[in-house]
Coordinates of C-alpha atoms and ligand atoms in Angstrom, one line a residue:
X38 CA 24.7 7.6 -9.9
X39 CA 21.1 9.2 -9.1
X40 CA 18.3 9.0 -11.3
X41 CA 18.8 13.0 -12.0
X42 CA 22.0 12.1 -12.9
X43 CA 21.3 9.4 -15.3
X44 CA 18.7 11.1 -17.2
X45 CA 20.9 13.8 -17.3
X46 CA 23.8 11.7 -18.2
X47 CA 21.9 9.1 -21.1
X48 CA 19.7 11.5 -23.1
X49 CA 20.3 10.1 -26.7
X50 CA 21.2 12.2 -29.4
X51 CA 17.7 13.7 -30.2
X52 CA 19.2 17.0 -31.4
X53 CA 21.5 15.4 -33.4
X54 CA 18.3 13.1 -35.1
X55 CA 16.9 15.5 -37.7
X56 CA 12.8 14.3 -38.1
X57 CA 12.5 15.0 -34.2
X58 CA 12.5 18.0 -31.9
X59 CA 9.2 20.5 -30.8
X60 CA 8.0 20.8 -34.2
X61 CA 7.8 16.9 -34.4
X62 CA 6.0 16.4 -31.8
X63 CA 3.4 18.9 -32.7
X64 CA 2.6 17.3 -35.7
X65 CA 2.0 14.1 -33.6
X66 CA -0.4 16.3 -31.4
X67 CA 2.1 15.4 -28.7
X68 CA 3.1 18.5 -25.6
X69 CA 6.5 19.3 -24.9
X70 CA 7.6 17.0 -22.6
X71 CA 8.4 18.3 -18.8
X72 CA 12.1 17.9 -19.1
X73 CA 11.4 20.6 -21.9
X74 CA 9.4 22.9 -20.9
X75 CA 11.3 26.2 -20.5
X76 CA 10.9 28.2 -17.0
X77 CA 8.9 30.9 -18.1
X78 CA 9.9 34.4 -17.0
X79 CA 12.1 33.0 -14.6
X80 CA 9.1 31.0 -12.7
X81 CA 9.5 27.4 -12.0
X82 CA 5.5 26.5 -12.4
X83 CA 4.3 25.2 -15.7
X84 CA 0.8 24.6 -16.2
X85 CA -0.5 21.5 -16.3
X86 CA -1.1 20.1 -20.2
X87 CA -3.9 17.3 -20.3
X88 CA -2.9 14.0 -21.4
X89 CA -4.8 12.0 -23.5
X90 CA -3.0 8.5 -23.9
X91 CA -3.7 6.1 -26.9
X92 CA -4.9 2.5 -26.4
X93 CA -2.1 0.5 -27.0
X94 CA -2.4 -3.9 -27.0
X95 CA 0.4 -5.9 -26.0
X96 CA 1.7 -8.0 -22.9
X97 CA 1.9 -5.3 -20.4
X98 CA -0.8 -4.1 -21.4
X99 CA -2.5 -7.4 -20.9
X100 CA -0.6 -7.9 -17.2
X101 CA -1.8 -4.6 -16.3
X102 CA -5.5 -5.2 -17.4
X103 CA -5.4 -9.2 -15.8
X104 CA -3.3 -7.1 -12.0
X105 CA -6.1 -4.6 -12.3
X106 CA -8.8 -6.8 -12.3
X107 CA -7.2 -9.1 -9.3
X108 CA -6.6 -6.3 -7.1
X109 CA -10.0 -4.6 -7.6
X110 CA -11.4 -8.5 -7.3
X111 CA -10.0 -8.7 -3.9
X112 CA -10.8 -4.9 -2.7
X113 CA -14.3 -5.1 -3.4
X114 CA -15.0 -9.0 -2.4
X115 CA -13.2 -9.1 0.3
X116 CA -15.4 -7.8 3.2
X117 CA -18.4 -10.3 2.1
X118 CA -15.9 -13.7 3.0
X119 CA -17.5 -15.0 5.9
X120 CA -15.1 -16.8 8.8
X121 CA -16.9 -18.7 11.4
X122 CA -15.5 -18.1 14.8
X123 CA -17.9 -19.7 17.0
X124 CA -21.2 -18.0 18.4
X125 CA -21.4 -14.2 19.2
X126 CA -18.0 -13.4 17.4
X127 CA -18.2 -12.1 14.0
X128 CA -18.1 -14.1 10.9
X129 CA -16.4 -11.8 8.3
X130 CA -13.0 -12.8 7.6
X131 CA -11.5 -9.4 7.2
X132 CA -12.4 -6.8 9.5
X133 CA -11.4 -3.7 11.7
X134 CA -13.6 -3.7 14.4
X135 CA -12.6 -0.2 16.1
X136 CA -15.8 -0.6 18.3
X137 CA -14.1 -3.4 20.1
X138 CA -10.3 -2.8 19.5
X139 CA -10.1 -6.1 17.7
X140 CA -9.0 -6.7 14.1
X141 CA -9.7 -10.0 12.8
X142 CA -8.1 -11.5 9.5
X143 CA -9.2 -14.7 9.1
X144 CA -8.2 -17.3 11.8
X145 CA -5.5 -14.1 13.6
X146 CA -7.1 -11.8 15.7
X147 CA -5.6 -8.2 16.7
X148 CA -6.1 -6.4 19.8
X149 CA -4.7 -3.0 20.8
X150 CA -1.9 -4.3 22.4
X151 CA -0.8 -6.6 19.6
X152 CA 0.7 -2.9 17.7
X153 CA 3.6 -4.4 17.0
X154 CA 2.4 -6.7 14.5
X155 CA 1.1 -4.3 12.2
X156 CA 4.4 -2.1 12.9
X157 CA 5.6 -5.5 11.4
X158 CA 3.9 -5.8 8.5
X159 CA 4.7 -2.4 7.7
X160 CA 8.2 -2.9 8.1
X161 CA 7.9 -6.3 5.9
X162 CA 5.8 -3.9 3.2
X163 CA 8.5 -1.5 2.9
X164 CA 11.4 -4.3 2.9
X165 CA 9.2 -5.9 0.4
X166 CA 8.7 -2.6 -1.9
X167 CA 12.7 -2.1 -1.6
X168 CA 13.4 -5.1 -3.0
X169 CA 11.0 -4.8 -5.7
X170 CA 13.0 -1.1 -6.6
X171 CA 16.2 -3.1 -6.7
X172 CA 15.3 -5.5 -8.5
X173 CA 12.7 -4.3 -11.3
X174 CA 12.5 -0.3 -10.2
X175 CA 9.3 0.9 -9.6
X176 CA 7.3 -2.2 -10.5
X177 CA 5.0 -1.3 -7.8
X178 CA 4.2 2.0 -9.3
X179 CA 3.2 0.6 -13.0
X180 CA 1.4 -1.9 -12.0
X181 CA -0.1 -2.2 -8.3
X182 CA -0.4 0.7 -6.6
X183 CA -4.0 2.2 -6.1
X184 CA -3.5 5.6 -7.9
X185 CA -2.1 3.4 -11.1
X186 CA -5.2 1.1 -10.9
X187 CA -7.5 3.5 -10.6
X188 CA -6.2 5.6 -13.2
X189 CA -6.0 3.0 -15.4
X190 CA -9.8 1.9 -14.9
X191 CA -10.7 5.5 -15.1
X192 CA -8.8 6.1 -18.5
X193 CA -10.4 2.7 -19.9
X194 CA -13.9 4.0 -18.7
X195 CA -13.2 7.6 -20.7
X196 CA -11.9 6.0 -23.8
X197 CA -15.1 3.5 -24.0
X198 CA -17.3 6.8 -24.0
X199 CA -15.3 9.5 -25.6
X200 CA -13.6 7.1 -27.7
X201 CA -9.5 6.7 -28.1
X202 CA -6.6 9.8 -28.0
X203 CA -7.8 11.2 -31.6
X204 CA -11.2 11.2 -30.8
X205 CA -10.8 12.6 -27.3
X206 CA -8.6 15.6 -28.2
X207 CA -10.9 16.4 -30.7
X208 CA -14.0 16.8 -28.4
X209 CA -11.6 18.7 -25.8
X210 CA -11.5 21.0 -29.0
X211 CA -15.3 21.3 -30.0
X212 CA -17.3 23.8 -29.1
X213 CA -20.0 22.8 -26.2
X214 CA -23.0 20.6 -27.6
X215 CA -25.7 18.3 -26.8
X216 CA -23.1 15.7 -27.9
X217 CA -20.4 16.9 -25.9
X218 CA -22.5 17.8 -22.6
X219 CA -24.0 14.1 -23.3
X220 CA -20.8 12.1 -23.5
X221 CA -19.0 14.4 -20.3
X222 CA -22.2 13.8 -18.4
X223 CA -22.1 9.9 -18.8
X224 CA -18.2 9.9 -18.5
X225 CA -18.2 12.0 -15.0
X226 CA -21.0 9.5 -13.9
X227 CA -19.3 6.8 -14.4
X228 CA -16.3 7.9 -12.8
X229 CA -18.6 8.9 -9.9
X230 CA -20.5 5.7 -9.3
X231 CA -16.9 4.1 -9.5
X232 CA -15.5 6.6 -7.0
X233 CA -18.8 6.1 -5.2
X234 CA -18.5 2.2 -4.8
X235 CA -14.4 2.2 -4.0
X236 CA -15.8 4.6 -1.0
X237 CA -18.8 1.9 0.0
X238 CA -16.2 -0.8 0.1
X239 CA -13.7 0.7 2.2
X240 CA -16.5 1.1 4.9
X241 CA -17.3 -2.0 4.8
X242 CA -14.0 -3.8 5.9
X243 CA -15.0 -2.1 9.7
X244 CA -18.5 -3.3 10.3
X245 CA -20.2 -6.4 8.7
X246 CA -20.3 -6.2 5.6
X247 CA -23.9 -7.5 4.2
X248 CA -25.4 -5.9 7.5
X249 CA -23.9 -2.7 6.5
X250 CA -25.1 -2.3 3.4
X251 CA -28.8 -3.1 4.4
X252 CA -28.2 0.0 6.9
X253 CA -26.7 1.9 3.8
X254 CA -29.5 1.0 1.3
X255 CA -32.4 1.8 3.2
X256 CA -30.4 5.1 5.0
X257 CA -29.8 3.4 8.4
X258 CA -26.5 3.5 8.7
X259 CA -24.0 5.6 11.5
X260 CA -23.2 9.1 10.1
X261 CA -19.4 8.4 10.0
X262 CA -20.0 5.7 7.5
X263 CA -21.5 8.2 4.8
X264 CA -18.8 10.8 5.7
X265 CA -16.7 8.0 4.7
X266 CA -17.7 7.0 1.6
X267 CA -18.1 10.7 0.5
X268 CA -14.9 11.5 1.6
X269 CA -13.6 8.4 -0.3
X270 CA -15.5 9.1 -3.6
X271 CA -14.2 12.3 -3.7
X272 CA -10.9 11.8 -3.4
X273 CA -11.0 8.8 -5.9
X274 CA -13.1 10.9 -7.9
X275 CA -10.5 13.6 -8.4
X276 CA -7.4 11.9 -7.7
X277 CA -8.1 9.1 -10.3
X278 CA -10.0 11.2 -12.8
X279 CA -8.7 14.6 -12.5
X280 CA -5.0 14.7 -11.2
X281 CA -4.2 11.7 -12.5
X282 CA -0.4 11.8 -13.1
X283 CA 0.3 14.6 -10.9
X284 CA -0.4 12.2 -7.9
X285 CA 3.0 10.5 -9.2
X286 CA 4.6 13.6 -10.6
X287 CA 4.3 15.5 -7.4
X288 CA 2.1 14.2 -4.8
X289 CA 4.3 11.2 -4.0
X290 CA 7.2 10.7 -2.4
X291 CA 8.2 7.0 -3.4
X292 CA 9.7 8.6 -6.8
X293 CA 12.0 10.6 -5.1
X294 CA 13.0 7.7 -2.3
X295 CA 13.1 5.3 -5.6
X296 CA 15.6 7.5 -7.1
X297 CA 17.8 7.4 -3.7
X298 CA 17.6 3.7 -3.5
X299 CA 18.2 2.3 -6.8
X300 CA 21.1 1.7 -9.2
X301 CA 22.6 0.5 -12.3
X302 CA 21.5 -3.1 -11.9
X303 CA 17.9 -2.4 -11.1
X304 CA 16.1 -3.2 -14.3
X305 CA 14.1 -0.2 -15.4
X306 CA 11.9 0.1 -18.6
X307 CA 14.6 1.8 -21.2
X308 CA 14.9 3.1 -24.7
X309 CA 17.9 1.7 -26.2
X310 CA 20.0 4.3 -27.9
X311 CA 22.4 2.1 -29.0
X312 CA 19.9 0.7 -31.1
X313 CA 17.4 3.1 -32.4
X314 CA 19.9 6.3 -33.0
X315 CA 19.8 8.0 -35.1
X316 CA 16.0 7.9 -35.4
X317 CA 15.2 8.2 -39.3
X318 CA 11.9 7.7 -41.2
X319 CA 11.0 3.6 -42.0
X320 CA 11.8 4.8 -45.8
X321 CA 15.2 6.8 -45.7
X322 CA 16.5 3.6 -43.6
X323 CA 16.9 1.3 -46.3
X324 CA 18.7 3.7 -48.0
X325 CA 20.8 4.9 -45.6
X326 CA 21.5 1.3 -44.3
X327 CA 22.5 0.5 -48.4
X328 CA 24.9 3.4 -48.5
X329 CA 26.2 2.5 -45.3
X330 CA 25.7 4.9 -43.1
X331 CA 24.3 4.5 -39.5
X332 CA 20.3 4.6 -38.9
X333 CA 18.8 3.1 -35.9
X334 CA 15.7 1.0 -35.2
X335 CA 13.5 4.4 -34.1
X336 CA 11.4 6.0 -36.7
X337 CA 10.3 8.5 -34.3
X338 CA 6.5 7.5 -35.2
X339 CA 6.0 9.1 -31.2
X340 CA 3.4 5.7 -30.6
X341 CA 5.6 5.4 -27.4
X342 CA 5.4 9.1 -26.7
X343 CA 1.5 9.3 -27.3
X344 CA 0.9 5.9 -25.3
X345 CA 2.5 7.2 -22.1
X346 CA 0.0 8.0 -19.4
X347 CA 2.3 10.1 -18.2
X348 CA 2.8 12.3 -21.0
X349 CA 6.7 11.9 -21.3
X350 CA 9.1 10.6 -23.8
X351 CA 10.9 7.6 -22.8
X352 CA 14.2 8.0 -25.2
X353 CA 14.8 11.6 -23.2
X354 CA 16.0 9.0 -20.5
X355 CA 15.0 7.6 -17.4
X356 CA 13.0 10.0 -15.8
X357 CA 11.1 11.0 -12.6
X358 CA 8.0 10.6 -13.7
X359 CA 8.1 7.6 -15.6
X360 CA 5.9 4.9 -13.2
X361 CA 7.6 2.2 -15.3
X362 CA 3.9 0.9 -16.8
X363 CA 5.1 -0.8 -20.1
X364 CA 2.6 0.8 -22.4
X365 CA 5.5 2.2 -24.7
X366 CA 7.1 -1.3 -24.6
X367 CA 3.8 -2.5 -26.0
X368 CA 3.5 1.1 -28.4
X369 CA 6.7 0.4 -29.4
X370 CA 7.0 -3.5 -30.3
X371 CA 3.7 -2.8 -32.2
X372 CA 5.5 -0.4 -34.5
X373 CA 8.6 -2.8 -35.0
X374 CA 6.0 -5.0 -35.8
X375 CA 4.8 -3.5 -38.6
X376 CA 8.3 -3.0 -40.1
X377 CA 9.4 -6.3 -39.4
X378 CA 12.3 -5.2 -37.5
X379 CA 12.8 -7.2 -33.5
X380 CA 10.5 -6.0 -30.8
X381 CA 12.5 -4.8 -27.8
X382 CA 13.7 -1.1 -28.7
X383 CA 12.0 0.0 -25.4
X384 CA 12.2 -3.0 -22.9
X385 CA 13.2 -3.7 -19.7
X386 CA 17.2 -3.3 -19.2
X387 CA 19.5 -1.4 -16.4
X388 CA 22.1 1.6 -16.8
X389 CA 24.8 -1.2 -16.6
X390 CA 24.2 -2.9 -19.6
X391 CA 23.5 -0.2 -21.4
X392 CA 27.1 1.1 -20.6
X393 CA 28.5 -2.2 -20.9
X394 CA 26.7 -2.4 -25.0
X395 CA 27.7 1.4 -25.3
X396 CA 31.6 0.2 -24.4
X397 CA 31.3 -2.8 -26.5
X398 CA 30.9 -5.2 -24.1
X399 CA 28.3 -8.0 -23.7
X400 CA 24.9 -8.4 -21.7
X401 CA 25.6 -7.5 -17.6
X402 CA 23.1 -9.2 -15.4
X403 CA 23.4 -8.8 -11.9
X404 CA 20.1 -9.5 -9.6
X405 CA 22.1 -11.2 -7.1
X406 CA 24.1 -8.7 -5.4
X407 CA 24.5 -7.3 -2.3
X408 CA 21.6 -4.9 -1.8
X409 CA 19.2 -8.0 -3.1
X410 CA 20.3 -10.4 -1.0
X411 CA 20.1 -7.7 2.4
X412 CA 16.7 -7.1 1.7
X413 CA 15.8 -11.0 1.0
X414 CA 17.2 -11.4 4.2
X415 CA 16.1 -8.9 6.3
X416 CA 12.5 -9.7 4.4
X417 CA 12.9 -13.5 5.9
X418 CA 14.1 -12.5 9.0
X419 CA 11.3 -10.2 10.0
X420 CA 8.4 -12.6 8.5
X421 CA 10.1 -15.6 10.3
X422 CA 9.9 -13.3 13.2
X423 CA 6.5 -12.7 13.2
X424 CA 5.3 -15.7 12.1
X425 CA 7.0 -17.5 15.0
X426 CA 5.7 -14.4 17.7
X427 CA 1.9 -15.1 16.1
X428 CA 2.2 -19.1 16.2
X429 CA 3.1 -18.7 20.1
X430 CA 1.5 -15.8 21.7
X431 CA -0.7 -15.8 24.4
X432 CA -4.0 -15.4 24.5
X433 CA -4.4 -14.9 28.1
X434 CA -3.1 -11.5 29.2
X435 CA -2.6 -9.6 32.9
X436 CA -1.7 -6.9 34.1
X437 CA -1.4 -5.7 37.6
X438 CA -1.6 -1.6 39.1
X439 CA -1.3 -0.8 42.5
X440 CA -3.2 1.7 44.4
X441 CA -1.5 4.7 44.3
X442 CA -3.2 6.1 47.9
X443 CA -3.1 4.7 50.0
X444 CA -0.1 2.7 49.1
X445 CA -0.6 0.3 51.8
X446 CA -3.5 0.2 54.8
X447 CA -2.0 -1.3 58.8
X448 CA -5.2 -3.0 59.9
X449 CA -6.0 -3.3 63.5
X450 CA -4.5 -7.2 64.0
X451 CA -1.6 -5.6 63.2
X452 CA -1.6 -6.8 59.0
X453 CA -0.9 -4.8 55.9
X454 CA -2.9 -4.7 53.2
X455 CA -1.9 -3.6 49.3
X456 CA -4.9 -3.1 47.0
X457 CA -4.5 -3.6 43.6
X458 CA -6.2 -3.3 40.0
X459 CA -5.8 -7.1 38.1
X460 CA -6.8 -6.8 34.8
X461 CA -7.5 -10.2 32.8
X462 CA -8.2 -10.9 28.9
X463 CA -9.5 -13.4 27.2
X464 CA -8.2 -13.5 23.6
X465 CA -9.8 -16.8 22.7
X466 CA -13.5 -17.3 22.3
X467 CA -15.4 -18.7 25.3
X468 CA -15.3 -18.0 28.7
X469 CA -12.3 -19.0 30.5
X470 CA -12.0 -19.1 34.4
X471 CA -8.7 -18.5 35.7
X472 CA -7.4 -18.9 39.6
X473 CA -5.4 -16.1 40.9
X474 CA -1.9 -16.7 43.4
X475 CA 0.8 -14.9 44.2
X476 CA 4.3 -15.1 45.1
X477 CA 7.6 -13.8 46.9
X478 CA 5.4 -12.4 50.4
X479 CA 5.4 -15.8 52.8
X480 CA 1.9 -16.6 54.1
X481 CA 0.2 -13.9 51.6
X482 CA -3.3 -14.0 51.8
X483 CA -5.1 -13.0 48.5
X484 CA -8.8 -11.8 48.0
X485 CA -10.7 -10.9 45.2
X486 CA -13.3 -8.0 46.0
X487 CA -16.6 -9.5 45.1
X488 CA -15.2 -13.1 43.9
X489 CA -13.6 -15.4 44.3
X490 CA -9.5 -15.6 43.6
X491 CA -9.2 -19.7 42.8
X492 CA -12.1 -19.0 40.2
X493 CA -12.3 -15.5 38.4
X494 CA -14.5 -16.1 35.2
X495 CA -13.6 -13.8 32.1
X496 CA -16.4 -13.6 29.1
X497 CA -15.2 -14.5 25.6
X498 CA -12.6 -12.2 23.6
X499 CA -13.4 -9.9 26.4
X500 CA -11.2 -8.0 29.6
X501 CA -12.6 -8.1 32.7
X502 CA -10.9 -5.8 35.9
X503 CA -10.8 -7.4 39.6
X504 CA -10.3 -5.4 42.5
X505 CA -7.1 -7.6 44.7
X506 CA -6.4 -7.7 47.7
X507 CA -3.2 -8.7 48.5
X508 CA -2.6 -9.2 53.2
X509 CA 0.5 -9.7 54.8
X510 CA 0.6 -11.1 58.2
X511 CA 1.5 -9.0 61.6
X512 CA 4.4 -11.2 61.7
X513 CA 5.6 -11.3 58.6
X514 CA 7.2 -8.4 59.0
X515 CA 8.4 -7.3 54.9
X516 CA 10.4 -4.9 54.2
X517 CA 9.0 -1.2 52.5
X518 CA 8.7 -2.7 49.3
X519 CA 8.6 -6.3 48.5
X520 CA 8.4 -7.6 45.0
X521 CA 5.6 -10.0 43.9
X522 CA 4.8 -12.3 41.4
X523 CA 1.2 -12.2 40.4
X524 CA 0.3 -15.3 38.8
X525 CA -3.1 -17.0 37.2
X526 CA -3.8 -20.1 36.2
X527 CA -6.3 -21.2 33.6
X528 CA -8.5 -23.8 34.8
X529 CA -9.0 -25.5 32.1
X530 CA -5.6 -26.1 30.7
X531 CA -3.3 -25.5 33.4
X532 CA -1.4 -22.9 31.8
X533 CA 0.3 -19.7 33.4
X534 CA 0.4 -16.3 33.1
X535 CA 2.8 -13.8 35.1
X536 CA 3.1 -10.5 36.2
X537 CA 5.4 -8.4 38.8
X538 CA 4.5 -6.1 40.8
X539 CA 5.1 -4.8 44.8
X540 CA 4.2 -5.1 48.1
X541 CA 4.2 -1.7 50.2
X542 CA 4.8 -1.8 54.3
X543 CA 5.6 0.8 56.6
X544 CA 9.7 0.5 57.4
X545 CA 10.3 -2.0 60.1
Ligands
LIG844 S1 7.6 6.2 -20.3 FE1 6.8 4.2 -20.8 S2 7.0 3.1 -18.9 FE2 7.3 5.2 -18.4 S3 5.3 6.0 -17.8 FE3 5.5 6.4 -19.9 S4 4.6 4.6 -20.9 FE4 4.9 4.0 -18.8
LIG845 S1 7.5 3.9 -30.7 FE1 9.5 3.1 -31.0 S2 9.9 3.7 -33.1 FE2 8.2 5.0 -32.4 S3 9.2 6.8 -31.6 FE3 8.9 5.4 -29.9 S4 10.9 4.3 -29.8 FE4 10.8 5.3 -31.8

C-alpha cells in the first residue's frame, strides 16, 4: 500500500470526534492543515501559511539538539584537522584539492581516475539511506539531513529572540515598531552570520583551511572563494530561514521515493487511533469512562499539532510531509503527562501493527525481512568491495598512446620504428624511479627521448609523460600489427606495472 494510500486509508475518526474540526483548531491559533485546504476556484496552489512551532522538551527533542550539534561539530571543524603526509604534500586531513585533481581524506588519497570510488560511496549512501526508510522511515529526514539541521538551528535562533510560538505570532501581528524592526533586525543577522559561516566552511574543505582564512580575513583570497560563500549564505540564508518546510514539502524528491520504497513494517512516527479515539476533553473522560462509554487517550489539546515544524496534524495519518522529527512524540507525552495517563499516543509504530491491534491481534514486529536483509547485504557487499579495491590498489599507474601519424617510420638500416606517448604516475609521496621494458616484439630495442628507459624518475604524487621509442630490427620482420606489452618496474621495490599496446609495420 503507498503512503497516499495509507493516509488515505487510516485517517481516524476526526469528524466523528465532536471538540475537533476547523473551528478547533482556530482557537488553538493552529492553520488548516494541507490535507485540508480546499482547491480554491478550481486551482491546485494554496498559499503558503507561516508556521510558527512551539518549543517542546522531551527525548527527541534532546536526540535532535545532541545530532545537531555533532553534525555541525564535524562540518565546521573538520577542515582545520591537520594530517601529516610527509614534506610538500598537504597536511589537512580532509580536502578537495581541484587544483591538483587529488582528494585526500585522511591517510586515502583520490585522483581523477579513482571515480569509481566515489561512484561507490554514493551507491553505499543510497543503500545505506534505503535501509534506514525500511527500517525506521525517514529517519534521515527528522534528524540528519542539512535542511532539517539547519532549520532546526535557525528556528532555535528565532525563538531565543522573538521568543516562543505565542510570542512570535503575536509580533507577526503588531504593527511595525522600534521593537519590532529591533528584534527582526537582530533575528535576520543572526541568521545571516550563520548562513555566512556555513558558506566560509564549505570553502574551506578545497584549499587549506587556516591559510585560507588568513587570505579571507585580510581580502586576499581567489574570487571564486567569495562567490562561494555568498552563493552558500544565500541559499542557507533563505532555504533554512525562509522556505523552511517547503524544501521537504516540495523541493525534495526523497518524500516521494520514500513513499515508493517503504511499507507496513517500516516503523514510522504514528498517532494511535485505537487508543486516543474518540478524542474528548480531560474532564468529560472520566465521565464518559464511568458511564461506560468509549473515550480515548487524545484530548485534542493540538500541542502535537502546534509543535510540528511542519505545520501538519499527525492523527490525519501518515502523511507526505511529515519528516518524521519526534517533536509531537515529545508534545504529546508531555500532555499525557500531565494527566497521568501512559506516554506513547504518538510513537513510533508501522501500518502492520496498527492493523493487527485494530483486528484484535497482538504486537507485529518485523525488522528482519526480506527487503532488510537485501539492503544489509548489498550494503556489505559494496563496502567489502571497496574496502578490499582501496587496501590493494596501485599506486603506480601507466598508460601507453601511440602516434597516430605516422603510425610507424622504415628507417634507412632497413628498421621500423613506433613512437609512443608513456605516461607514469606517482600516487605515493616521494619520487620514484621506475625502468621501462617491453614485450612480445623479439630483439625490441626501447628508447626514451631525452632519458633514459632503465631509469625514468617521476616527482612525488605527480605524472610525468615520456616520449618512447619503441625499434624493431630489419630482420625481424613483424607482421602489420604486433601486440606489446609495456611494462615498468619500480626500482625500488621491484614491483610491476603493465600495459598493452601495438607495434605497426608495413605488410611483409
Ligand atoms: S507530524 Fe510529528 S513527526 Fe511529523 S513532522 Fe510533524 S512533529 Fe515531526
Ligand atoms: S498532543 Fe496528544 S492529546 Fe494533544 S491533540 Fe495531540 S495527540 Fe491529542
Amino acid at each position: 500500500m503507498s503512503l497516499a494510500e495509507r493516509t488515505e486509508a487510516s485517517p481516524p475518526t476526526r469528524a466523528a470526534s465532536a471538540p475537533t474540526g476547523p473551528g478547533r483548531a482556530k482557537k488553538f491559533g493552529v492553520a488548516a492543515t494541507r490535507a485540508a485546504i480546499p482547491a480554491v476556484n478550481g486551482s491546485l496552489y494554496a498559499a503558503r501559511t507561516k508556521i510558527q512551532p512551539q518549543a517542546v522538551r522531551g527525548t527527541f527533542r534532546r536526540i535532535k539538539w545532541a545530532l545537531l550539534a555533532v553534525t555541525l561539530g564535524i562540518y565546521y571543524a573538520v577542515p582545520f584537522i591537520r594530517w601529516d603526509r610527509g614534506p610538500g604534500e598537504p597536511s589537512q586531513a580532509v580536502l578537495l584539492d581541484l587544483d591538483r585533481g587529488r582528494f585526500h581524506f585522511f591517510s586515502i588519497e583520490l585522483w581523477p581516475q579513482d571515480v569509481t570510488y566515489v561512484m561507490g560511496l554514493l551507491i553505499l549512501a543510497a543503500l545505506i539511506l534505503f535501509l534506514m526508510n525500511a527500517v525506521a522511515g525517514r529517519v534521515w529526514c527528522g534528524y540528519l539531513c542539512p535542511q532539517t539541521v539547519w532549520t532546526d538551528l535557525f528556528l532555535g535562533v528565532e525563538r531565543l529572540i522573538e521568543g516562543d510560538r505565542r510570542e512570535r505570532l503575536k509580533l507577526d501581528a503588531a504593527p511595525w515598531s522600534m521593537e519590532k524592526i529591533a528584534l527582526r533586525t537582530m533575528k535576520h543577522a543572526t541568521w545571516l552570520l550563520i548562513a555566512w559561516w556555513t558558506g566560509g566552511a564549505w570553502v574551506l574543505y578545497f584549499a587549506d583551511a587556516p591559510t585560507l582564512v588568513a587570505q579571507l580575513a585580510t581580502f586576499q583570497a581567489p574570487a571564486p572563494a567569495y562567490v562561494a560563500i555568498l552563493t552558500l549564505t544565500a541559499t542557507t540564508y533563505g532555504l533554512a530561514g525562509h522556505l523552511r518546510e517547503q524544501v521537504c514539502t516540495y523541493m525534495c524528491p526523497w518524500p516521494r521515493i520514500q513513499a515508493a520504497l517503504t511499507d507496513e513494517h517500516a516503523l514510522n512516527i504514528l498517532y494511535k487511533t485505537d487508543r486516543g479515539e474518540p478524542r474528548v476533553s480531560a474532564k468529560r473522560t472520566a465521565m464518559l469512562r464511568a458511564a461506560g462509554q468509549p473515550a480515548g487517550d487524545c484530548v485534542d489539546c493540538f500541542a502535537c499539532v502546534t509543535a510540528c515544524p511542519a505545520g501538519i496534524d499527525i492523527r490525519d495519518g501518515l502523511q507526505m510531509d511529515c519528516i518524521q522529527c519526534g517533536l509531537c512524540v515529545d508534545a504529546c507525552d508531555t500532555v499525557m503527562g500531565k494527566l497521568a495517563r501512559p506516554a506513547g499516543l504518538i510513537g513510533y509504530d508501522t501500518e502492520a501493527n496498527r492493523r493487527s491491534r485494530a483486528a484484535g491481534g497482538g504486537s507485529v514486529s518485523r525488522i528482519v525481512r526480506p527487503r532488510t536483509v537485501l539492503y544489509a547485504v548489498l550494503i556489505a557487499g559494496v563496502a567489502s568491495f571497496m574496502l578490499y579495491s582501496l587496501a590493494t590498489r596501485a599506486f603506480t599507474g601507466l598508460s601507453v598512446l601511440h602516434d597516430r601519424n605516422p603510425l610507424y617510420v622504415t628507417l634507412s638500416d632497413g628498421a621500423t620504428r613506433n613512437g609512443y606517448t608513456v605516461r607514469l604516475s606517482n600516487k605515493r609521496p616521494g619520487e620514484r624511479r621506475y625502468a621501462l621494458s617491453v614485450a612480445g616484439l623479439p630483439a625490441a630495442r626501447v628508447e626514451v627521448v631525452g632519458g633514459l628507459a632503465g631509469d625514468m624518475p617521476v616527482p612525488s604524487d605527480s605524472t610525468q609523460e615520456f616520449r618512447v621509442l619503441v625499434f624493431a630490427a630489419a630482420d625481424a620482420r613483424p607482421g602489420p600489427s604486433v601486440p606489446l606489452t609495456f611494462r615498468i618496474t619500480d626500482l625500488a621495490t621491484g614491483a610491476t606495472t603493465r600495459a598493452q599496446d601495438t607495434f605497426k609495420a608495413p605488410a611483409p
